[in-house]
Coordinates of C-alpha atoms in Angstrom, one line a residue:
M1 CA 122.9 80.9 -104.2
K2 CA 120.4 81.8 -106.9
I3 CA 119.9 80.5 -110.4
E4 CA 118.5 83.0 -112.9
T5 CA 114.7 82.6 -113.6
K6 CA 115.0 81.8 -117.3
R7 CA 117.4 79.0 -116.7
L8 CA 115.4 77.5 -113.8
K9 CA 112.2 77.7 -115.8
A10 CA 113.8 75.9 -118.7
F11 CA 115.0 73.0 -116.5
L12 CA 111.7 72.7 -114.6
L13 CA 109.9 72.4 -117.9
D14 CA 112.5 69.9 -119.2
A15 CA 112.2 67.8 -116.1
G16 CA 108.4 67.8 -116.4
L17 CA 108.0 68.9 -112.8
L18 CA 105.7 71.8 -113.8
D19 CA 103.8 73.1 -116.9
E20 CA 104.3 76.4 -118.5
K21 CA 101.0 77.9 -117.3
V22 CA 101.9 77.4 -113.6
L23 CA 105.4 78.8 -114.2
E24 CA 104.1 81.9 -116.0
A25 CA 101.6 82.6 -113.2
A26 CA 104.4 82.2 -110.6
E27 CA 106.8 84.4 -112.7
K28 CA 104.3 87.3 -112.5
K29 CA 104.5 87.2 -108.7
I30 CA 108.3 87.6 -108.5
Q31 CA 109.1 90.6 -106.3
K32 CA 112.2 92.0 -104.5
G33 CA 113.7 89.5 -102.2
K34 CA 111.9 86.5 -103.7
D35 CA 112.8 84.4 -106.7
L36 CA 110.8 82.0 -108.8
G37 CA 111.9 78.9 -106.7
Q38 CA 110.8 80.5 -103.4
I39 CA 107.4 81.5 -104.9
L40 CA 106.8 77.9 -106.2
I41 CA 107.7 76.5 -102.8
G42 CA 105.4 79.0 -101.0
E43 CA 102.5 78.0 -103.2
G44 CA 103.1 74.3 -102.7
K45 CA 103.8 73.7 -106.4
L46 CA 107.3 72.4 -105.6
T47 CA 109.0 71.0 -102.6
E48 CA 112.3 72.5 -101.2
E49 CA 114.0 69.1 -101.9
D50 CA 112.9 69.0 -105.5
L51 CA 114.2 72.6 -106.1
I52 CA 117.6 71.9 -104.4
R53 CA 118.0 68.6 -106.4
L54 CA 117.4 70.6 -109.6
Q55 CA 119.8 73.3 -108.6
A56 CA 122.4 70.6 -107.8
Y57 CA 121.9 69.1 -111.2
I58 CA 122.2 72.5 -112.9
L59 CA 125.4 73.4 -111.0
G60 CA 126.9 69.9 -111.4
V61 CA 127.2 69.5 -107.6
P62 CA 126.2 66.2 -105.9
F63 CA 123.0 66.4 -103.7
V64 CA 122.9 64.9 -100.2
D65 CA 119.9 64.4 -97.8
L66 CA 120.9 64.5 -94.2
E67 CA 117.4 65.0 -92.7
H68 CA 117.3 61.5 -91.1
Q69 CA 121.0 60.8 -90.9
K70 CA 123.0 60.5 -87.6
I71 CA 126.5 61.9 -88.2
P72 CA 129.4 60.5 -86.2
E73 CA 130.4 63.0 -83.5
D74 CA 134.1 63.2 -84.4
V75 CA 133.2 64.0 -88.1
L76 CA 130.6 66.5 -87.1
R77 CA 132.9 68.4 -84.8
T78 CA 135.5 68.8 -87.6
I79 CA 133.7 72.1 -88.2
P80 CA 133.0 74.1 -85.0
E81 CA 129.4 74.7 -84.2
P82 CA 129.5 78.5 -84.6
I83 CA 131.0 78.2 -88.1
A84 CA 128.5 75.5 -89.1
R85 CA 125.6 77.6 -87.8
T86 CA 126.7 80.9 -89.3
H87 CA 127.7 79.5 -92.8
N88 CA 125.2 76.7 -93.0
I89 CA 127.8 74.1 -93.6
V90 CA 128.3 70.7 -91.9
A91 CA 130.8 67.8 -92.2
Y92 CA 129.0 64.5 -92.5
R93 CA 131.5 62.0 -93.9
K94 CA 135.3 61.5 -93.7
D95 CA 137.4 59.1 -95.7
G96 CA 141.1 59.3 -95.2
N97 CA 142.1 62.9 -95.9
R98 CA 138.8 63.7 -97.8
L99 CA 136.0 65.5 -95.9
E100 CA 132.5 65.6 -97.4
V101 CA 130.6 68.7 -96.4
A102 CA 126.9 69.6 -97.0
M103 CA 126.1 73.2 -97.5
L104 CA 123.3 75.5 -98.8
D105 CA 125.7 77.5 -101.0
P106 CA 128.6 75.4 -102.6
E107 CA 129.8 78.6 -104.3
D108 CA 130.9 80.0 -100.8
L109 CA 134.6 79.4 -101.6
E110 CA 135.8 81.5 -98.7
T111 CA 134.2 79.2 -96.1
I112 CA 135.4 76.1 -97.9
E113 CA 139.0 77.5 -98.0
F114 CA 138.8 78.3 -94.3
I115 CA 137.7 74.8 -93.3
K116 CA 140.4 73.3 -95.6
K117 CA 143.1 75.3 -93.8
T118 CA 141.9 74.6 -90.3
S119 CA 141.2 70.8 -90.8
K120 CA 144.1 70.2 -93.3
L121 CA 141.8 68.0 -95.3
K122 CA 140.5 68.0 -98.9
I123 CA 137.0 69.4 -98.9
L124 CA 134.3 68.0 -101.1
P125 CA 131.2 70.3 -101.2
R126 CA 127.7 68.8 -101.5
L127 CA 124.4 70.7 -101.9
T128 CA 121.6 70.0 -99.3
T129 CA 118.3 71.4 -97.9
K130 CA 117.7 73.7 -95.0
S131 CA 116.0 70.9 -93.1
S132 CA 119.1 68.7 -93.5
I133 CA 121.3 71.5 -92.2
K134 CA 119.0 72.1 -89.3
N135 CA 119.0 68.3 -88.4
A136 CA 122.8 68.2 -88.6
I137 CA 123.3 71.3 -86.5
S138 CA 120.8 70.0 -83.8
Q139 CA 123.1 67.0 -83.4
Y140 CA 125.8 69.4 -81.9
R141 CA 123.3 70.1 -79.2
R142 CA 122.1 66.5 -78.8
S143 CA 125.6 65.4 -78.2
L144 CA 125.7 67.9 -75.3
E145 CA 123.0 66.1 -73.5
A146 CA 125.5 64.3 -71.2
E147 CA 127.1 67.7 -70.5
F148 CA 123.7 69.1 -69.6
G149 CA 123.3 66.3 -67.1
D150 CA 126.7 67.2 -65.5
I151 CA 125.8 70.9 -65.4
I152 CA 122.6 70.1 -63.5
K153 CA 124.3 67.6 -61.2
N154 CA 127.1 70.0 -60.3
G155 CA 124.9 73.1 -60.2
A156 CA 122.4 71.4 -57.9
K157 CA 125.3 70.4 -55.6
D158 CA 126.4 74.1 -55.4
V159 CA 122.8 75.2 -54.6
I160 CA 122.4 72.6 -51.9
L161 CA 125.4 74.0 -50.1
T162 CA 124.0 77.6 -50.2
M163 CA 120.4 76.9 -49.1
P164 CA 119.7 77.8 -45.4
V165 CA 118.8 74.7 -43.3
A166 CA 117.5 74.5 -39.7
E167 CA 119.1 72.3 -37.0
N168 CA 116.5 69.6 -37.6
G169 CA 117.4 69.5 -41.3
E170 CA 114.3 71.2 -42.6
E171 CA 114.5 74.0 -45.1
I172 CA 114.1 77.5 -43.6
P173 CA 111.3 79.5 -45.3
Q174 CA 112.9 82.3 -47.4
N175 CA 111.8 85.9 -48.0
S176 CA 111.7 87.6 -51.4
E177 CA 115.3 88.9 -51.0
D178 CA 116.6 85.4 -50.4
L179 CA 114.7 84.0 -53.3
E180 CA 115.8 86.8 -55.6
K181 CA 119.4 86.2 -54.6
A182 CA 118.9 82.4 -55.3
A183 CA 117.4 83.2 -58.7
Q184 CA 120.4 85.2 -59.7
E185 CA 123.0 82.6 -58.6
L186 CA 125.0 81.1 -61.4
P187 CA 124.1 77.4 -60.7
I188 CA 120.4 78.1 -60.7
V189 CA 120.7 80.3 -63.9
R190 CA 122.6 77.5 -65.6
I191 CA 120.1 74.8 -64.5
V192 CA 117.1 76.7 -65.8
D193 CA 118.9 77.7 -69.0
T194 CA 119.8 74.1 -69.6
L195 CA 116.2 72.9 -69.0
L196 CA 114.9 75.4 -71.5
Q197 CA 117.6 74.7 -74.2
H198 CA 117.2 70.9 -73.8
A199 CA 113.4 71.2 -74.2
I200 CA 113.8 73.3 -77.4
V201 CA 116.2 70.7 -78.8
E202 CA 113.9 67.9 -78.0
R203 CA 111.0 69.7 -79.7
A204 CA 108.9 69.8 -76.5
S205 CA 105.7 71.7 -76.4
D206 CA 105.5 71.9 -72.6
I207 CA 107.9 71.7 -69.6
H208 CA 106.5 70.5 -66.3
I209 CA 108.5 71.1 -63.1
E210 CA 106.9 69.1 -60.3
P211 CA 108.1 69.2 -56.7
G212 CA 107.8 65.9 -54.8
E213 CA 108.5 65.0 -51.2
K214 CA 112.2 64.2 -51.8
E215 CA 112.9 65.3 -55.4
V216 CA 111.9 67.5 -58.3
V217 CA 110.7 65.8 -61.5
V218 CA 111.1 67.6 -64.8
R219 CA 108.9 66.3 -67.6
Y220 CA 108.6 67.3 -71.3
R221 CA 105.6 66.9 -73.5
I222 CA 106.9 65.7 -76.8
D223 CA 104.6 65.0 -79.7
G224 CA 101.7 65.1 -77.2
I225 CA 103.1 62.5 -74.8
L226 CA 104.6 63.4 -71.4
R227 CA 108.0 62.0 -70.8
D228 CA 110.3 62.2 -67.7
A229 CA 113.4 64.3 -68.6
M230 CA 115.3 64.8 -65.4
V231 CA 115.2 64.3 -61.6
L232 CA 116.7 67.1 -59.4
P233 CA 117.3 67.3 -55.7
K234 CA 114.4 68.8 -53.7
Q235 CA 116.6 71.7 -52.4
V236 CA 116.8 73.3 -55.9
A237 CA 113.1 73.7 -56.2
P238 CA 112.7 77.2 -54.6
G239 CA 115.6 78.6 -56.6
I240 CA 114.3 77.2 -60.0
I241 CA 110.7 78.5 -59.3
A242 CA 112.2 81.9 -58.2
R243 CA 114.3 82.0 -61.4
I244 CA 111.2 81.3 -63.6
K245 CA 109.3 84.0 -61.7
V246 CA 112.0 86.5 -62.3
L247 CA 112.1 85.7 -66.0
S248 CA 108.2 86.1 -66.1
S249 CA 108.1 89.2 -63.9
L250 CA 105.9 87.4 -61.3
K251 CA 105.8 88.1 -57.5
L252 CA 108.6 86.2 -55.8
D253 CA 107.0 86.3 -52.3
E254 CA 103.5 85.0 -53.5
H255 CA 103.3 81.3 -52.7
R256 CA 99.6 80.8 -51.9
L257 CA 97.9 81.9 -55.1
P258 CA 98.4 80.8 -58.8
Q259 CA 100.3 83.1 -61.0
D260 CA 100.5 83.4 -64.8
G261 CA 103.2 85.1 -66.9
R262 CA 105.4 84.9 -70.0
F263 CA 108.9 85.6 -71.2
K264 CA 110.8 85.2 -74.5
I265 CA 114.2 84.1 -75.7
E266 CA 115.6 84.9 -79.1
N267 CA 118.5 83.6 -81.1
S268 CA 119.7 84.0 -84.7
E269 CA 117.3 81.2 -85.8
Q270 CA 114.0 81.7 -83.9
R271 CA 112.0 83.7 -81.4
I272 CA 110.5 81.5 -78.7
S273 CA 107.8 82.5 -76.2
F274 CA 107.2 80.7 -72.9
R275 CA 103.8 80.9 -71.4
V276 CA 104.2 80.3 -67.6
S277 CA 101.8 79.0 -65.1
I278 CA 102.8 78.6 -61.4
L279 CA 100.4 76.7 -59.1
P280 CA 100.7 76.0 -55.4
V281 CA 100.8 72.2 -54.6
A282 CA 101.3 70.2 -51.4
E283 CA 105.1 70.1 -51.8
G284 CA 105.7 73.7 -52.9
E285 CA 104.9 75.3 -56.3
K286 CA 104.6 73.5 -59.6
A287 CA 105.6 75.3 -62.8
V288 CA 104.3 74.5 -66.3
M289 CA 105.8 76.3 -69.3
R290 CA 104.1 76.2 -72.8
I291 CA 106.7 76.6 -75.5
L292 CA 105.5 78.7 -78.6
V293 CA 107.9 79.1 -81.5
E294 CA 106.7 82.5 -82.8
N295 CA 108.3 82.6 -86.2
S296 CA 107.5 78.9 -86.9
K297 CA 107.5 77.9 -90.6
S298 CA 104.3 78.5 -92.4
F299 CA 102.1 75.4 -93.2
T300 CA 99.7 74.5 -95.9
L301 CA 96.4 72.7 -95.3
E302 CA 97.8 69.7 -97.1
T303 CA 100.8 69.5 -94.8
L304 CA 98.5 69.7 -91.8
G305 CA 96.8 66.5 -93.1
F306 CA 93.7 67.8 -95.1
F307 CA 92.9 66.1 -98.4
G308 CA 90.2 65.3 -100.8
E309 CA 86.6 66.6 -100.3
G310 CA 87.4 67.9 -96.8
L311 CA 90.1 70.2 -98.3
E312 CA 87.7 71.4 -101.0
K313 CA 85.0 72.2 -98.4
I314 CA 87.4 74.4 -96.4
H315 CA 88.6 76.3 -99.5
K316 CA 84.9 76.8 -100.5
A317 CA 84.0 78.1 -97.0
I318 CA 87.0 80.5 -96.7
K319 CA 86.4 82.0 -100.2
K320 CA 83.0 83.4 -99.0
P321 CA 83.3 87.0 -98.0
V322 CA 80.9 86.5 -95.0
G323 CA 80.1 83.7 -92.6
M324 CA 81.9 81.7 -89.9
V325 CA 84.4 78.9 -90.0
L326 CA 85.0 77.0 -86.7
A327 CA 87.8 74.7 -85.7
T328 CA 86.9 72.4 -82.8
G329 CA 88.8 69.9 -80.7
P330 CA 90.3 69.5 -77.2
T331 CA 93.2 71.7 -75.9
G332 CA 96.4 71.0 -77.9
S333 CA 94.7 69.5 -80.9
G334 CA 96.2 72.1 -83.4
K335 CA 93.1 74.3 -83.8
T336 CA 95.0 77.5 -83.7
T337 CA 97.6 76.3 -86.2
T338 CA 94.7 75.4 -88.6
L339 CA 93.3 78.9 -88.3
Y340 CA 96.7 80.5 -88.9
T341 CA 97.1 78.4 -92.0
V342 CA 93.7 79.6 -93.2
L343 CA 94.7 83.2 -92.5
D344 CA 98.0 82.7 -94.4
I345 CA 95.9 81.7 -97.4
L346 CA 93.6 84.7 -97.1
N347 CA 96.4 87.2 -96.3
T348 CA 96.5 89.4 -99.4
P349 CA 96.9 93.2 -99.8
E350 CA 93.2 93.5 -100.7
V351 CA 91.9 92.5 -97.2
N352 CA 92.2 93.8 -93.7
I353 CA 92.7 90.9 -91.3
S354 CA 92.4 91.5 -87.5
T355 CA 92.8 88.9 -84.7
I356 CA 92.0 88.8 -81.0
E357 CA 94.0 86.1 -79.3
D358 CA 95.1 84.6 -76.0
P359 CA 98.0 84.2 -76.5
I360 CA 99.4 85.3 -79.8
E361 CA 101.1 82.1 -80.8
Y362 CA 102.6 83.0 -84.2
R363 CA 103.5 86.4 -85.6
M364 CA 102.1 87.0 -89.0
P365 CA 103.1 89.9 -91.3
R366 CA 100.3 92.3 -92.5
I367 CA 97.9 90.9 -89.9
N368 CA 96.8 93.1 -86.9
Q369 CA 97.1 90.8 -83.9
T370 CA 95.7 91.8 -80.5
Q371 CA 96.4 90.1 -77.2
V372 CA 93.6 89.9 -74.6
K373 CA 94.4 91.0 -71.0
P374 CA 91.7 89.8 -68.7
D375 CA 93.5 91.3 -65.6
I376 CA 92.7 94.8 -66.9
G377 CA 89.3 93.9 -68.2
F378 CA 90.3 93.5 -71.9
S379 CA 88.5 90.3 -72.8
F380 CA 87.6 88.5 -76.1
A381 CA 84.2 90.2 -76.0
N382 CA 85.6 93.7 -75.4
G383 CA 88.4 93.2 -78.0
L384 CA 86.0 91.9 -80.6
R385 CA 83.7 94.9 -80.1
S386 CA 86.6 97.2 -80.7
L387 CA 87.9 95.2 -83.7
L388 CA 84.5 95.7 -85.5
R389 CA 85.3 99.5 -85.5
Q390 CA 88.6 98.8 -87.2
D391 CA 87.1 98.2 -90.7
P392 CA 88.1 94.5 -90.8
D393 CA 87.3 92.1 -93.7
I394 CA 88.4 89.0 -91.9
I395 CA 88.4 88.5 -88.1
M396 CA 90.0 85.7 -86.1
V397 CA 88.7 85.2 -82.6
G398 CA 91.2 82.9 -80.7
E399 CA 88.4 81.1 -78.8
I400 CA 84.6 81.5 -78.3
R401 CA 84.4 81.0 -74.5
D402 CA 81.2 82.7 -73.4
N403 CA 77.7 83.8 -74.5
E404 CA 78.8 87.4 -75.2
T405 CA 81.7 86.5 -77.4
A406 CA 79.5 84.0 -79.3
S407 CA 76.8 86.6 -79.9
L408 CA 79.3 89.2 -81.1
A409 CA 81.1 86.7 -83.4
I410 CA 77.7 85.6 -84.9
N411 CA 76.7 89.3 -85.4
A412 CA 80.1 90.1 -87.0
S413 CA 79.6 87.3 -89.6
L414 CA 76.1 88.6 -90.3
T415 CA 77.3 92.1 -90.9
G416 CA 79.7 91.5 -93.8
H417 CA 82.7 89.8 -92.2
L418 CA 84.4 86.4 -92.5
V419 CA 84.9 85.2 -88.9
V420 CA 87.2 82.2 -88.0
S421 CA 87.4 80.9 -84.5
T422 CA 87.8 77.9 -82.2
L423 CA 85.5 76.0 -79.9
H424 CA 86.3 73.2 -77.3
T425 CA 84.1 70.3 -78.4
N426 CA 84.8 66.6 -79.2
S427 CA 83.6 66.6 -82.8
A428 CA 82.5 69.0 -85.6
S429 CA 78.8 68.2 -85.0
G430 CA 79.2 68.8 -81.3
A431 CA 79.9 72.5 -82.0
L432 CA 76.3 73.1 -82.8
P433 CA 74.7 72.2 -79.4
R434 CA 77.7 74.0 -77.8
L435 CA 76.6 77.3 -79.6
L436 CA 73.0 76.6 -78.6
D437 CA 74.2 76.2 -75.0
M438 CA 75.7 79.7 -75.4
K439 CA 72.2 81.1 -76.1
V440 CA 72.8 81.5 -79.9
E441 CA 69.5 81.1 -81.8
P442 CA 69.4 78.1 -84.1
F443 CA 68.4 80.1 -87.2
L444 CA 71.4 82.4 -86.6
I445 CA 73.8 79.4 -86.5
A446 CA 72.2 78.0 -89.7
S447 CA 72.6 81.3 -91.5
T448 CA 76.1 82.2 -90.5
V449 CA 78.2 79.0 -90.0
S450 CA 79.7 77.8 -93.3
A451 CA 81.9 74.9 -92.2
I452 CA 83.1 73.3 -88.9
I453 CA 86.4 71.5 -88.7
G454 CA 86.9 68.8 -86.0
Q455 CA 90.4 67.6 -85.4
R456 CA 93.0 65.7 -83.3
L457 CA 96.7 65.3 -83.5
V458 CA 98.4 61.9 -84.0
R459 CA 102.1 61.0 -83.9
R460 CA 103.7 60.5 -87.3
L461 CA 105.6 57.3 -88.0
W462 CA 109.4 57.6 -88.4
K463 CA 110.9 56.4 -91.7
S464 CA 111.6 53.0 -90.1
R465 CA 108.3 51.1 -90.0
K466 CA 107.1 47.5 -90.3
P467 CA 104.1 46.6 -92.6
F468 CA 101.5 44.0 -91.4
T469 CA 97.9 43.0 -92.2
L470 CA 95.1 42.8 -89.8
S471 CA 93.8 39.4 -88.8
K472 CA 90.1 38.5 -89.2
A473 CA 89.6 38.9 -85.5
E474 CA 91.3 42.4 -85.5
L475 CA 89.2 43.4 -88.6
Q476 CA 86.0 42.3 -86.8
E477 CA 87.0 44.3 -83.7
L478 CA 87.8 47.4 -85.8
G479 CA 84.5 46.9 -87.7
K480 CA 82.6 47.5 -84.4
Q481 CA 83.9 51.0 -84.3
V482 CA 83.8 52.0 -87.9
D483 CA 82.3 51.0 -91.3
L484 CA 85.1 49.2 -93.0
E485 CA 83.3 49.0 -96.3
R486 CA 82.8 52.8 -96.4
I487 CA 86.5 53.3 -95.7
L488 CA 87.5 50.8 -98.4
K489 CA 85.4 52.8 -100.8
I490 CA 87.1 56.1 -99.7
L491 CA 90.6 54.5 -100.1
K492 CA 89.7 53.3 -103.7
E493 CA 88.1 56.7 -104.7
N494 CA 91.3 58.5 -103.6
K495 CA 93.5 55.9 -105.3
I496 CA 95.3 55.1 -102.1
V497 CA 94.8 51.4 -102.7
K498 CA 94.2 49.5 -106.0
S499 CA 90.6 48.9 -107.1
G500 CA 90.9 45.1 -106.6
D501 CA 92.3 45.3 -103.0
N502 CA 90.4 44.2 -99.9
W503 CA 91.2 44.3 -96.2
D504 CA 93.0 41.0 -96.3
S505 CA 95.7 42.4 -98.5
I506 CA 95.9 46.1 -97.3
N507 CA 98.9 46.9 -95.2
F508 CA 99.0 48.8 -91.9
Y509 CA 102.3 49.8 -90.2
K510 CA 104.0 49.4 -86.8
P511 CA 106.7 51.7 -85.4
V512 CA 110.3 50.4 -85.4
A513 CA 112.7 51.8 -82.7
T514 CA 116.0 53.3 -83.9
P515 CA 118.8 55.1 -82.1
E516 CA 117.6 58.4 -83.6
C517 CA 114.0 57.7 -82.8
P518 CA 113.6 55.4 -79.8
D519 CA 109.8 55.0 -79.9
G520 CA 109.5 55.0 -83.7
Y521 CA 107.4 58.2 -83.9
K522 CA 108.5 61.8 -84.7
D523 CA 106.3 64.9 -85.2
R524 CA 102.5 65.0 -85.5
I525 CA 99.9 65.4 -88.1
G526 CA 96.2 66.2 -87.9
I527 CA 93.2 63.9 -88.5
H528 CA 90.1 65.8 -89.4
E529 CA 86.5 65.9 -90.2
V530 CA 85.0 68.8 -92.2
L531 CA 81.2 69.4 -91.7
E532 CA 79.8 71.6 -94.4
I533 CA 76.6 73.4 -93.4
T534 CA 74.4 72.4 -96.4
E535 CA 70.7 73.1 -96.8
S536 CA 69.7 69.8 -95.2
I537 CA 72.1 70.4 -92.3
K538 CA 70.6 73.9 -91.8
Q539 CA 67.1 72.3 -91.6
L540 CA 68.3 69.9 -88.9
I541 CA 69.9 72.8 -86.9
I542 CA 66.7 74.9 -87.1
S543 CA 64.7 71.9 -85.9
N544 CA 67.1 71.5 -82.9
A545 CA 68.4 68.1 -84.0
T546 CA 71.0 66.2 -81.9
S547 CA 74.7 66.2 -82.8
D548 CA 74.4 62.5 -83.7
A549 CA 71.5 63.2 -86.1
I550 CA 73.6 66.0 -87.7
E551 CA 76.7 63.8 -88.0
K552 CA 74.6 60.9 -89.5
R553 CA 73.2 63.3 -92.2
A554 CA 76.7 64.7 -92.9
K555 CA 78.1 61.2 -93.4
E556 CA 75.3 60.5 -95.8
E557 CA 76.4 63.6 -97.7
G558 CA 80.0 62.4 -97.9
M559 CA 81.7 63.7 -94.7
I560 CA 84.7 61.6 -93.7
T561 CA 84.9 61.4 -89.9
M562 CA 88.1 61.8 -87.8
L563 CA 88.3 58.1 -87.2
E564 CA 87.8 57.3 -90.9
D565 CA 90.4 59.9 -91.8
G566 CA 92.8 58.4 -89.3
I567 CA 92.4 54.9 -90.7
V568 CA 93.1 56.3 -94.2
K569 CA 96.3 57.8 -92.9
A570 CA 97.2 54.5 -91.1
V571 CA 96.9 52.7 -94.5
Q572 CA 99.1 55.4 -96.1
G573 CA 101.8 54.6 -93.5
I574 CA 101.6 58.1 -92.0
T575 CA 100.6 56.8 -88.5
T576 CA 99.4 53.7 -86.7
I577 CA 96.0 52.2 -85.9
E578 CA 97.0 52.4 -82.1
E579 CA 97.6 56.2 -82.4
I580 CA 94.2 56.8 -84.1
L581 CA 92.3 54.8 -81.5
R582 CA 94.3 56.5 -78.7
V583 CA 93.1 60.0 -79.7
T584 CA 89.6 59.2 -81.0
T585 CA 88.4 56.8 -78.3
E586 CA 86.2 58.9 -76.0

């Protein structure tokens, strides 16, 4: 469903959503396959919801938001899942013989007529967003959770009957032929498929399959927190591990050494890559699978949680044709996502962007992405050396792990390239001693590094949340960890609170459990600090100053630390004080 550019432009101006200058600039970028609305959304000038609401108004069709709505199962299943998924249409309300359906294209009369005939109901079409449709369609799967449990229960029963057992009741060690046979058996295939599907539906980032003495525990990491998902009988463990090894092309008969592999699954919506690690433990073999959604939606720095001066400092650093921008933080803190977002901003036809990664987490058009393969001697250092012969303008190094890679990356930034990379350190200022530890000369760090981003991920509050104010004792306790007056000044400068507000009247928020969101949190957002390498910071680096001295100087020059950024987000109702302290307390 598309609305002609002239008409959409007129309504956007009339609604006061955008000015003529912005619209004319966007209009010049219109190309085949993309309309004005898509370009404005891509540039962050307009949200998808604003555009859809405007389209609904223009077409005279009611708009409905289903993004946070739980649909009754009997109503949802009025339209079969394959039809809903293929035609982007879901039933969400039924009143007598009237069925309200949300869709992306209310002009799809053929689908409306088909549902009218099959349901024998009067169909009332409503316009909605892609995220609303996605949420509604995911509820088909969530309602299958009980069925998943039955599949696993019944499947495990079948497997138990087929496993060879000695007279004393102990499991007989199996050879690779037995394991391969077990891996191909229908119950095991269904159990593993179910575990993978369930993890995707629950938005898990990792699956842990942990064999114990009497049972196998399956855990999912969701929004950074590990949660128990299922408990399976111990007898299914060899078959499940064998199935995962078959999918990952690993050795079935190797049980003493760790193994790493990967496999992919694809459907009409997305391509998902699983990075597999098998490790021998006391009770057998433990499997951990990292889930990577390769064609994940693109982000902007704003949606990742950057704002104010920190955001401006990043834009200033990445606009330079040479130098180095580093993202730091522990494993799983979103460093790679930040770098991909930076690359997305820089990705224009005028530049050649090359990456060397382990693994390639997102596929990006027009970017040359290379996967390291340490088992054949193709490391970050070797790959980076080869990339420099490929005439790149911008280079992304997945991670600086050793002295050689650090030296090559520094030299690349000295010889006319913009280099972006990651380091494992606890703070932005901690990256500088880490580079010194890698035998990089202080004067080279000072002359190449433009900005260092420190980050963590915190869980976002769900829409149900409860406001509260901190007591004097709580404020006193918080004041021991952070300068509250400084944060109050930041809040007022960014117009997050009123100029007359003080800590007695400023609200924080607590999660509220709901059936859709049992712990009150959903998704994650970054808290950041952006250390700009100014002239005074350069002098400190050259004089081998400590990370504390560098951080102190950066704060004097206006840097907002991760903890301060987190408290700002807690005041905005994005997250909670508890979440901030959980990820920043060292």
